[in-house]
Coordinates of C-alpha atoms in Angstrom, one line a residue:
Chain A
X1 CA 32.2 30.1 21.8
X2 CA 28.8 29.0 23.4
X3 CA 26.2 27.1 21.4
X4 CA 24.1 30.0 21.1
X5 CA 27.0 32.0 19.5
X6 CA 27.7 29.0 17.3
X7 CA 23.8 29.0 16.3
X8 CA 24.0 32.9 15.7
X9 CA 26.8 32.4 13.5
X10 CA 24.9 29.8 11.5
X11 CA 22.0 32.2 11.1
X12 CA 24.2 34.8 9.8
X13 CA 25.8 32.4 7.3
X14 CA 29.0 32.2 8.9
X15 CA 31.5 29.2 9.4
X16 CA 29.6 27.2 6.9
X17 CA 32.6 25.3 6.0
X18 CA 33.5 24.2 9.3
X19 CA 30.7 24.1 11.9
X20 CA 28.1 21.5 11.8
X21 CA 25.2 21.8 14.2
X22 CA 23.6 18.7 15.6
X23 CA 19.9 18.9 16.9
X24 CA 18.0 15.5 16.9
X25 CA 14.5 15.7 17.8
X26 CA 14.5 13.9 21.2
X27 CA 11.5 13.2 23.1
X28 CA 10.8 9.6 24.2
X29 CA 14.4 8.7 23.7
X30 CA 15.4 11.6 26.0
X31 CA 13.1 10.2 28.5
X32 CA 14.2 6.7 28.4
X33 CA 17.9 7.8 28.4
X34 CA 17.2 9.4 31.8
X35 CA 15.2 6.4 33.1
X36 CA 11.8 8.3 33.1
X37 CA 8.5 7.4 31.7
X38 CA 7.0 9.3 29.0
X39 CA 4.3 10.2 31.4
X40 CA 6.7 12.0 33.4
X41 CA 8.3 13.6 30.6
X42 CA 5.2 14.9 29.2
X43 CA 3.5 16.1 32.3
X44 CA 6.2 17.8 34.3
X45 CA 8.5 20.3 32.9
X46 CA 11.4 19.7 35.2
X47 CA 11.6 16.2 34.0
X48 CA 11.3 17.3 30.5
X49 CA 14.0 20.0 30.9
X50 CA 16.4 17.8 32.9
X51 CA 16.0 15.0 30.3
X52 CA 16.8 17.1 27.5
X53 CA 19.8 18.7 29.3
X54 CA 21.2 15.3 30.1
X55 CA 21.0 14.3 26.5
X56 CA 22.4 17.4 25.4
X57 CA 25.3 16.8 27.4
X58 CA 25.8 13.2 26.4
X59 CA 25.3 13.7 23.0
X60 CA 26.7 17.2 22.7
X61 CA 23.5 18.5 20.8
X62 CA 23.7 22.1 19.9
X63 CA 20.1 23.1 20.8
X64 CA 17.5 21.8 23.2
X65 CA 13.6 21.7 23.0
X66 CA 10.4 21.8 25.0
X67 CA 8.5 19.5 22.3
X68 CA 6.5 16.7 23.8
X69 CA 3.3 16.0 22.4
X70 CA 0.6 17.7 20.3
X71 CA -2.0 18.2 23.1
X72 CA -0.9 21.1 25.1
X73 CA -3.0 23.7 23.5
X74 CA -5.8 21.1 22.8
X75 CA -6.0 20.6 26.6
X76 CA -5.9 24.3 27.3
X77 CA -9.0 24.5 24.9
X78 CA -10.8 22.0 27.1
X79 CA -10.2 18.5 25.7
X80 CA -9.3 15.7 28.0
X81 CA -5.9 14.3 27.9
X82 CA -4.7 11.1 29.4
X83 CA -1.1 10.1 29.9
X84 CA 0.0 6.4 29.2
X85 CA 3.3 5.5 30.9
X86 CA 5.1 4.9 27.8
X87 CA 3.3 6.5 25.1
X88 CA 2.3 10.0 23.6
X89 CA -0.3 11.6 25.7
X90 CA -3.7 10.8 24.2
X91 CA -6.6 13.2 23.4
X92 CA -9.7 11.4 24.8
X93 CA -12.2 13.5 22.9
X94 CA -13.1 15.7 20.0
X95 CA -14.2 18.9 21.4
X96 CA -15.2 20.8 18.0
X97 CA -18.0 18.7 16.3
X98 CA -19.9 21.7 14.5
X99 CA -20.0 25.2 13.2
X100 CA -21.5 26.2 16.5
X101 CA -18.8 24.5 18.5
X102 CA -16.2 26.3 16.6
X103 CA -17.8 29.6 17.2
X104 CA -18.3 29.1 20.7
X105 CA -14.8 27.9 21.3
X106 CA -12.8 30.4 23.5
X107 CA -9.3 31.0 23.5
X108 CA -7.8 29.9 26.7
X109 CA -5.7 31.7 29.3
X110 CA -2.6 29.9 28.7
X111 CA -1.1 30.8 32.2
X112 CA -4.1 29.2 33.9
X113 CA -4.4 26.2 32.0
X114 CA -2.1 23.3 33.5
X115 CA -0.5 21.8 30.1
X116 CA 0.3 25.2 28.7
X117 CA 1.7 26.6 31.7
X118 CA 3.8 23.6 32.3
X119 CA 5.6 24.4 28.8
X120 CA 5.9 28.1 29.7
X121 CA 7.4 27.0 33.1
X122 CA 9.8 24.7 31.2
X123 CA 10.9 27.7 29.2
X124 CA 11.8 29.5 32.3
X125 CA 13.5 26.6 33.8
X126 CA 15.6 25.9 30.7
X127 CA 16.6 29.6 30.9
X128 CA 17.6 29.4 34.5
X129 CA 19.4 26.0 34.2
X130 CA 21.3 26.9 30.8
X131 CA 21.9 30.7 31.6
X132 CA 21.4 31.6 28.0
X133 CA 24.3 29.6 26.5
X134 CA 22.2 27.1 24.6
X135 CA 19.5 27.9 22.1
X136 CA 16.1 26.6 23.4
X137 CA 13.4 25.8 21.0
X138 CA 9.8 26.4 22.4
X139 CA 7.0 24.5 20.7
X140 CA 3.5 25.4 19.3
X141 CA 1.0 23.6 17.1
X142 CA 0.7 24.9 13.7
X143 CA -2.7 26.2 12.7
X144 CA -4.1 23.1 10.7
X145 CA -2.5 20.6 13.2
X146 CA -4.2 22.2 16.0
X147 CA -7.7 22.5 14.1
X148 CA -7.2 18.7 13.5
X149 CA -6.6 18.1 16.9
X150 CA -9.6 19.8 18.2
X151 CA -12.0 18.6 15.3
X152 CA -10.4 15.4 14.3
X153 CA -8.1 14.6 11.3
X154 CA -10.6 13.3 9.0
X155 CA -13.4 15.6 9.7
X156 CA -11.1 18.7 9.6
X157 CA -9.7 17.6 6.3
X158 CA -13.1 17.2 4.7
X159 CA -14.6 20.4 6.3
X160 CA -11.9 22.6 4.5
X161 CA -13.6 21.0 1.2
X162 CA -17.1 21.4 2.4
X163 CA -17.6 24.1 4.7
X164 CA -14.7 26.6 4.6
X165 CA -16.4 28.8 7.3
X166 CA -16.0 26.1 9.7
X167 CA -12.5 25.7 8.9
X168 CA -11.6 29.3 8.8
X169 CA -13.3 30.0 12.1
X170 CA -11.5 27.2 13.6
X171 CA -8.1 27.9 12.2
X172 CA -8.4 31.5 13.3
X173 CA -8.8 30.7 16.7
X174 CA -6.0 28.3 16.5
X175 CA -3.7 31.3 15.2
X176 CA -4.8 33.4 18.2
X177 CA -3.7 30.7 20.7
X178 CA -0.5 29.8 18.8
X179 CA 0.7 33.4 18.7
X180 CA 0.1 33.9 22.3
X181 CA 1.7 30.5 23.4
X182 CA 4.8 31.4 21.2
X183 CA 4.9 34.8 22.8
X184 CA 4.8 33.6 26.5
X185 CA 7.5 31.1 25.8
X186 CA 9.8 33.7 24.2
X187 CA 9.1 35.9 27.1
X188 CA 10.3 33.1 29.2
X189 CA 13.5 32.6 27.4
X190 CA 13.0 30.4 24.3
X191 CA 15.1 31.9 21.4
X192 CA 13.4 29.8 18.8
X193 CA 9.8 28.6 18.4
X194 CA 9.2 25.2 16.7
X195 CA 5.8 25.1 14.8
X196 CA 4.7 21.6 14.1
X197 CA 2.1 21.4 11.4
X198 CA 2.4 17.8 10.5
X199 CA -0.8 17.0 8.7
X200 CA 0.3 19.6 6.0
X201 CA 2.1 17.1 4.2
X202 CA -1.1 15.2 3.5
X203 CA -2.9 18.1 1.9
X204 CA -2.3 19.4 -1.7
X205 CA -0.8 22.7 -2.4
X206 CA -3.9 24.5 -3.5
X207 CA -5.6 23.7 -0.1
X208 CA -2.5 24.4 1.6
X209 CA -2.5 27.9 0.0
X210 CA -6.2 28.4 0.6
X211 CA -6.1 27.8 4.3
X212 CA -2.9 27.4 5.9
X213 CA -0.2 29.4 4.2
X214 CA -1.3 33.0 5.5
X215 CA -2.0 31.6 8.7
X216 CA 1.5 30.0 9.2
X217 CA 3.1 33.3 8.0
X218 CA 1.1 35.5 10.4
X219 CA 2.4 33.4 13.4
X220 CA 6.0 33.4 11.8
X221 CA 5.7 37.1 11.5
X222 CA 4.6 37.4 14.9
X223 CA 7.2 35.3 16.6
X224 CA 9.7 37.7 14.5
X225 CA 8.1 40.6 16.1
X226 CA 8.3 39.0 19.6
X227 CA 12.1 38.6 19.1
X228 CA 12.3 34.9 18.3
X229 CA 13.2 32.7 15.3
X230 CA 11.1 30.0 13.7
X231 CA 11.6 26.4 13.0
X232 CA 9.0 24.9 10.9
X233 CA 8.3 21.1 11.2
X234 CA 6.2 19.3 9.0
X235 CA 6.5 15.4 9.2
X236 CA 6.5 13.5 6.0
X237 CA 7.0 14.6 2.4
X238 CA 6.5 18.1 1.7
X239 CA 8.2 18.4 -1.7
X240 CA 5.1 19.3 -3.2
X241 CA 4.6 22.4 -1.0
X242 CA 8.2 23.8 -1.0
X243 CA 7.4 26.4 -3.7
X244 CA 4.7 27.8 -1.4
X245 CA 6.6 27.3 2.0
X246 CA 9.5 29.3 0.5
X247 CA 7.5 32.5 1.1
X248 CA 6.8 31.9 4.8
X249 CA 9.9 33.4 6.2
X250 CA 10.9 30.9 8.5
X251 CA 14.5 30.6 9.9
X252 CA 14.8 26.8 10.0
X253 CA 12.9 24.1 8.0
X254 CA 12.9 20.9 9.2
X255 CA 12.8 18.3 6.4
X256 CA 11.8 14.6 6.8
X257 CA 13.8 11.9 5.0
X258 CA 11.5 11.7 2.0
X259 CA 12.3 15.1 0.9
X260 CA 15.5 15.8 -1.5
X261 CA 17.8 18.3 0.4
X262 CA 19.4 19.6 -2.8
X263 CA 15.8 20.2 -4.3
X264 CA 14.8 21.9 -1.0
X265 CA 17.9 24.1 -1.1
X266 CA 17.1 25.1 -4.6
X267 CA 13.4 26.1 -4.1
X268 CA 13.6 27.5 -0.6
X269 CA 17.0 29.4 -1.2
X270 CA 20.1 29.6 0.6
X271 CA 18.9 31.9 3.5
X272 CA 16.9 29.2 5.4
X273 CA 18.5 26.8 7.6
X274 CA 17.4 23.2 6.4
X275 CA 17.4 20.7 9.4
X276 CA 17.6 17.1 8.7
X277 CA 17.2 14.5 7.0
X278 CA 18.5 11.0 8.0
X279 CA 15.5 8.5 8.0
X280 CA 14.8 7.7 11.6
X281 CA 14.2 4.0 10.9
X282 CA 17.6 3.8 9.4
X283 CA 19.1 5.7 12.5
X284 CA 17.4 2.9 14.7
X285 CA 18.1 -0.2 12.7
X286 CA 21.5 0.6 11.0
X287 CA 25.0 0.0 12.5
X288 CA 27.0 2.9 13.8
X289 CA 29.3 2.4 11.1
X290 CA 26.8 2.6 8.5
X291 CA 25.4 5.8 10.2
X292 CA 29.0 7.4 10.1
X293 CA 28.9 6.9 6.3
X294 CA 25.3 8.3 5.9
X295 CA 26.3 11.4 8.1
X296 CA 29.5 11.8 6.2
X297 CA 27.6 11.9 3.0
X298 CA 25.0 14.3 4.1
X299 CA 27.8 16.7 5.7
X300 CA 29.5 16.5 2.4
X301 CA 26.7 17.5 0.3
X302 CA 25.8 20.3 2.8
X303 CA 29.1 21.8 3.2
X304 CA 28.8 25.6 2.8
X305 CA 25.1 25.6 3.3
X306 CA 23.0 26.5 6.1
X307 CA 22.2 23.2 7.4
X308 CA 21.8 21.4 11.1
X309 CA 22.2 17.6 10.9
X310 CA 19.3 15.8 12.3
X311 CA 17.0 12.8 11.7
X312 CA 14.0 13.3 9.5
X313 CA 11.9 13.3 12.4
X314 CA 11.8 12.4 16.1
X315 CA 14.6 9.9 17.0
X316 CA 12.8 6.7 18.0
X317 CA 12.8 5.4 21.7
X318 CA 14.6 2.1 20.5
X319 CA 17.5 3.8 18.8
X320 CA 20.7 2.5 20.2
X321 CA 22.8 5.1 22.0
X322 CA 25.8 4.3 20.0
X323 CA 23.9 5.0 16.9
X324 CA 23.0 8.5 17.8
X325 CA 26.6 8.9 19.1
X326 CA 27.8 7.8 15.8
X327 CA 26.0 10.7 13.9
X328 CA 27.3 13.1 16.5
X329 CA 30.9 12.0 16.1
X330 CA 30.8 12.1 12.4
X331 CA 29.2 15.6 12.4
X332 CA 32.3 17.0 14.0
Chain B
X1 CA -20.5 1.8 -19.4
X2 CA -24.0 3.6 -19.4
X3 CA -24.2 7.1 -19.0
X4 CA -25.4 7.2 -15.5
X5 CA -23.0 4.8 -14.5
X6 CA -20.2 6.9 -15.8
X7 CA -21.9 9.9 -13.8
X8 CA -21.7 7.9 -10.6
X9 CA -18.2 7.0 -11.3
X10 CA -17.3 10.5 -12.1
X11 CA -19.0 11.7 -8.8
X12 CA -16.9 9.2 -6.7
X13 CA -13.7 10.2 -8.2
X14 CA -14.4 13.8 -7.8
X15 CA -16.0 13.5 -4.2
X16 CA -19.4 14.8 -5.4
X17 CA -21.6 13.4 -2.4
X18 CA -25.1 15.0 -3.4
X19 CA -26.6 17.9 -4.9
X20 CA -26.4 20.0 -1.6
X21 CA -22.9 19.5 -1.2
X22 CA -20.7 22.7 -2.5
X23 CA -17.8 20.5 -3.4
X24 CA -16.2 20.3 -6.0
X25 CA -17.0 23.9 -6.6
X26 CA -17.4 23.3 -10.3
X27 CA -20.1 20.6 -9.8
X28 CA -22.1 22.9 -7.4
X29 CA -25.7 22.3 -7.8
X30 CA -25.4 19.2 -9.9
X31 CA -26.6 15.8 -8.8
X32 CA -24.2 13.8 -6.7
X33 CA -23.4 10.1 -6.1
X34 CA -26.2 10.0 -3.7
X35 CA -29.1 10.8 -6.0
X36 CA -27.4 9.3 -9.1
X37 CA -27.2 5.9 -7.4
X38 CA -31.0 6.1 -6.3
X39 CA -31.9 7.1 -9.9
X40 CA -30.0 4.3 -11.2
X41 CA -31.9 1.8 -9.0
X42 CA -35.2 3.3 -9.9
X43 CA -34.5 2.7 -13.5
X44 CA -34.0 -0.8 -12.9
X45 CA -30.1 -1.0 -13.2
X46 CA -28.7 -4.0 -11.4
X47 CA -27.4 -3.1 -7.9
X48 CA -24.0 -5.2 -8.8
X49 CA -23.6 -2.9 -11.9
X50 CA -24.0 0.2 -10.1
X51 CA -21.6 -1.0 -7.5
X52 CA -19.0 -2.6 -9.7
X53 CA -19.2 -0.5 -13.0
X54 CA -19.9 2.8 -11.1
X55 CA -18.7 3.3 -7.6
X56 CA -15.8 0.8 -7.8
X57 CA -14.7 2.6 -11.0
X58 CA -14.7 5.7 -9.3
X59 CA -12.8 4.6 -6.3
X60 CA -10.2 3.0 -8.5
X61 CA -9.6 6.2 -10.5
X62 CA -9.2 8.2 -7.3
X63 CA -6.8 5.4 -5.8
X64 CA -4.6 5.6 -8.8
X65 CA -4.6 9.5 -8.7
X66 CA -3.5 9.3 -5.0
X67 CA -0.7 6.9 -5.7
X68 CA 0.7 9.2 -8.3
X69 CA 0.4 12.3 -6.0
X70 CA -2.4 13.9 -8.3
X71 CA -4.6 14.2 -5.3
X72 CA -4.0 14.2 -1.5
X73 CA -5.9 13.1 1.6
X74 CA -8.8 15.6 1.5
X75 CA -9.8 14.6 -1.9
X76 CA -9.6 10.8 -1.1
X77 CA -11.8 11.5 2.0
X78 CA -14.5 13.3 -0.2
X79 CA -14.4 10.4 -2.7
X80 CA -14.8 8.0 0.2
X81 CA -17.6 10.0 1.7
X82 CA -19.6 10.1 -1.8
X83 CA -18.9 6.4 -2.2
X84 CA -20.1 5.6 1.2
X85 CA -23.3 7.8 0.8
X86 CA -24.2 6.0 -2.4
X87 CA -23.5 2.5 -1.0
X88 CA -26.2 3.2 1.7
X89 CA -28.9 2.8 -1.0
X90 CA -27.4 -0.5 -1.8
X91 CA -27.3 -1.9 1.5
X92 CA -30.4 -3.7 1.3
X93 CA -29.0 -5.6 -1.7
X94 CA -26.1 -6.9 0.3
X95 CA -28.3 -8.0 3.0
X96 CA -30.6 -10.0 0.3
X97 CA -27.6 -11.4 -1.3
X98 CA -28.4 -9.7 -4.7
X99 CA -25.0 -8.0 -4.6
X100 CA -22.0 -10.1 -3.5
X101 CA -19.1 -8.4 -1.8
X102 CA -15.7 -9.5 -3.0
X103 CA -14.7 -10.7 0.7
X104 CA -14.1 -9.6 4.0
X105 CA -11.1 -7.4 5.0
X106 CA -10.3 -6.7 8.7
X107 CA -8.2 -3.8 9.6
X108 CA -6.6 -2.3 12.4
X109 CA -3.9 -0.1 13.9
X110 CA -1.6 -2.3 15.7
X111 CA -1.3 -2.3 19.5
X112 CA 0.4 0.8 20.9
X113 CA -0.4 3.2 17.9
X114 CA -3.4 5.5 18.0
X115 CA -3.1 6.8 14.7
X116 CA -6.0 6.1 12.3
X117 CA -5.9 8.3 9.1
X118 CA -3.7 5.7 7.1
X119 CA -5.9 2.9 8.5
X120 CA -9.0 4.9 7.7
X121 CA -7.8 5.7 4.0
X122 CA -7.2 2.0 3.3
X123 CA -10.4 1.0 4.9
X124 CA -12.4 3.4 3.0
X125 CA -10.8 2.4 -0.3
X126 CA -11.2 -1.2 0.3
X127 CA -14.8 -0.9 1.1
X128 CA -15.3 1.4 -2.0
X129 CA -14.1 -1.5 -4.1
X130 CA -16.6 -4.0 -3.1
X131 CA -15.4 -5.4 0.1
X132 CA -16.9 -5.6 3.5
X133 CA -14.6 -4.1 6.0
X134 CA -14.5 -4.9 9.7
X135 CA -12.6 -2.0 11.1
X136 CA -11.2 -3.0 14.5
X137 CA -10.0 0.7 15.2
X138 CA -6.7 1.8 16.8
X139 CA -4.4 0.3 19.4
X140 CA -5.7 -3.3 18.4
X141 CA -4.0 -6.4 20.1
X142 CA -3.2 -9.8 18.5
X143 CA -6.3 -11.2 20.5
X144 CA -8.7 -8.9 18.8
X145 CA -7.6 -9.7 15.4
X146 CA -7.5 -13.5 15.9
X147 CA -11.3 -13.1 17.4
X148 CA -12.1 -11.1 14.6
X149 CA -10.9 -13.8 11.9
X150 CA -12.7 -16.4 14.0
X151 CA -16.1 -14.4 13.6
X152 CA -15.4 -13.8 9.9
X153 CA -14.2 -17.0 8.5
X154 CA -12.1 -16.6 4.8
X155 CA -11.2 -13.0 5.9
X156 CA -8.1 -11.3 5.0
X157 CA -6.2 -8.7 7.5
X158 CA -4.5 -5.4 7.3
X159 CA -2.1 -4.1 9.8
X160 CA -1.3 -0.3 10.0
X161 CA 1.3 1.5 11.8
X162 CA 2.5 5.1 11.8
X163 CA 5.4 4.9 14.4
X164 CA 8.6 3.0 14.1
X165 CA 8.3 2.2 17.7
X166 CA 4.9 0.4 17.0
X167 CA 5.5 -1.3 13.8
X168 CA 7.4 -4.0 15.5
X169 CA 4.3 -4.9 17.1
X170 CA 3.2 -6.1 13.6
X171 CA 5.5 -9.1 13.9
X172 CA 3.8 -10.4 17.0
X173 CA 0.3 -9.9 15.8
X174 CA 1.3 -11.5 12.4
X175 CA 2.7 -14.7 14.2
X176 CA -0.5 -15.0 16.3
X177 CA -2.9 -14.5 13.3
X178 CA -0.8 -16.9 11.3
X179 CA -0.8 -19.4 14.2
X180 CA -4.6 -19.3 14.5
X181 CA -5.4 -19.2 10.8
X182 CA -2.6 -20.0 8.5
X183 CA -4.5 -19.4 5.2
X184 CA -5.5 -15.8 6.3
X185 CA -3.4 -13.2 4.0
X186 CA -2.0 -10.5 6.1
X187 CA -1.2 -7.0 4.4
X188 CA 0.8 -4.4 6.2
X189 CA 1.3 -0.7 5.6
X190 CA 2.1 2.7 7.2
X191 CA 4.7 5.3 7.0
X192 CA 7.8 3.6 8.6
X193 CA 6.9 0.2 6.9
X194 CA 8.8 -1.1 3.9
X195 CA 9.1 -4.2 1.5
X196 CA 12.2 -5.3 3.6
X197 CA 10.3 -5.2 6.8
X198 CA 7.7 -7.1 5.2
X199 CA 10.1 -9.7 4.1
X200 CA 11.7 -9.7 7.5
X201 CA 8.5 -10.6 9.4
X202 CA 7.0 -12.7 6.5
X203 CA 3.7 -10.9 6.0
X204 CA 2.1 -11.6 2.8
X205 CA 1.9 -8.1 1.2
X206 CA 3.2 -4.4 1.7
X207 CA 1.7 -1.5 -0.2
X208 CA 2.9 2.1 0.2
X209 CA -0.6 3.2 -1.0
X210 CA -4.2 2.0 -0.4
X211 CA -4.7 1.3 -4.0
X212 CA -1.9 -1.4 -3.9
X213 CA -3.8 -3.0 -1.1
X214 CA -7.0 -3.0 -3.1
X215 CA -5.6 -4.6 -6.1
X216 CA -3.7 -7.3 -4.0
X217 CA -6.9 -8.2 -2.5
X218 CA -8.7 -8.1 -5.7
X219 CA -6.1 -10.5 -7.2
X220 CA -6.9 -13.0 -4.3
X221 CA -10.5 -13.4 -5.5
X222 CA -10.1 -12.9 -9.4

């Protein structure tokens, strides 16, 4: 059975007592594992894909992904992005500073812009290298995350309170680009689109419902229309948002370590695959024996439910190889 | 507390910046922290009382609500904006010495880390509680912290990190700060940081929320 078939069976609620899929979020760790700098990983799709494949083969992960940093779309919108050797790319400027800027912002041609084209090429390259046997997760920024990238986190969060017009105009443009970016990645072979909207964990449910929920749902519905599945990723504690998130219709929900997996299962329901949620700090700092125990406990709790074993968020670059391997071995 | 001081505290707590601000919707058209602070000064209230019995009370209330997950980051940002707008009226009194700051707090996100939202929240909450804040920004080296302490004798330091990969830089910065200024108290915070980590590296205080940092700093000058 291919990993794609294994994933499809999980989606359909089959083999829940026996199969346990493993998909840690690997970015800087994957680059280092292949002796590549993060600059190379984030700026060249061939490096990103090869690093992912090497890590997938070594750790026997069940899915691979195109995630690298939040600034693909921001760059396409016109912001200058720099590439430190061993850090996440840095956005050098805020390009939306006023309502006029938000109104004037043009949705970019994602094939023409270097950083978005690089990810689309990555989707194509993954498809060529893996021949459709391994599920590939593309990546887009969620509407609030992208608006924050364009306007600044503090400013955007305050604009939602003071000037809803600004927030709505900007986020609507982010939705248009998110949908198009998702469509192009699916077109080139991605099976799943990951949507990262990390900042949502920092807002209350009223603000989430007023500004974010329907926009995320619009993107998710569109990805489904395009034939893809959706993995929603919000770093941090989203316990207070689960009652709203359950309506979105995503196929996979990443849960960070602060969220109680049982409660999430009860609120979200059995149809959504929950992915998580061992604390990445513990994955880095614990012994492999301790991690085997933690993984075993998670698997025991999740037996019979739709679940993918993973860290709560990205596996840190300094995580010992044997620690990640310990999780893989104990998930089998 | 006088009625106007309570109103100022209420405006800060609920993020009512000025009359023009549409937020919060149920206070639309009402005077905000900006106008009320000016009015309080015009009626002869002591600037120190406006700060300590009005603005600081409002920031304390929002800090506690944030700790208890009753409000989230946007609401705290609005409170901080209301506070900082009001405090503009008090600046001449800080400069003249009529209002005394509780102390000086130097804060920065540690080297290698570009995230600033957590650092900004702590910075705003501490400032709103009567401290002078020297914000060194993000990606701050040990040298910069040490130089800032030299420029601001008697100050205390806050180190912020969002990433597991960068929180390890706290240990080096802490060592350099303590070597240069052993009496300086060093507070640490950020998503991956914990009490265990604080004990491991020997920092003076860890708080999972901004209000904890405020309470610790206030305890140093009580």
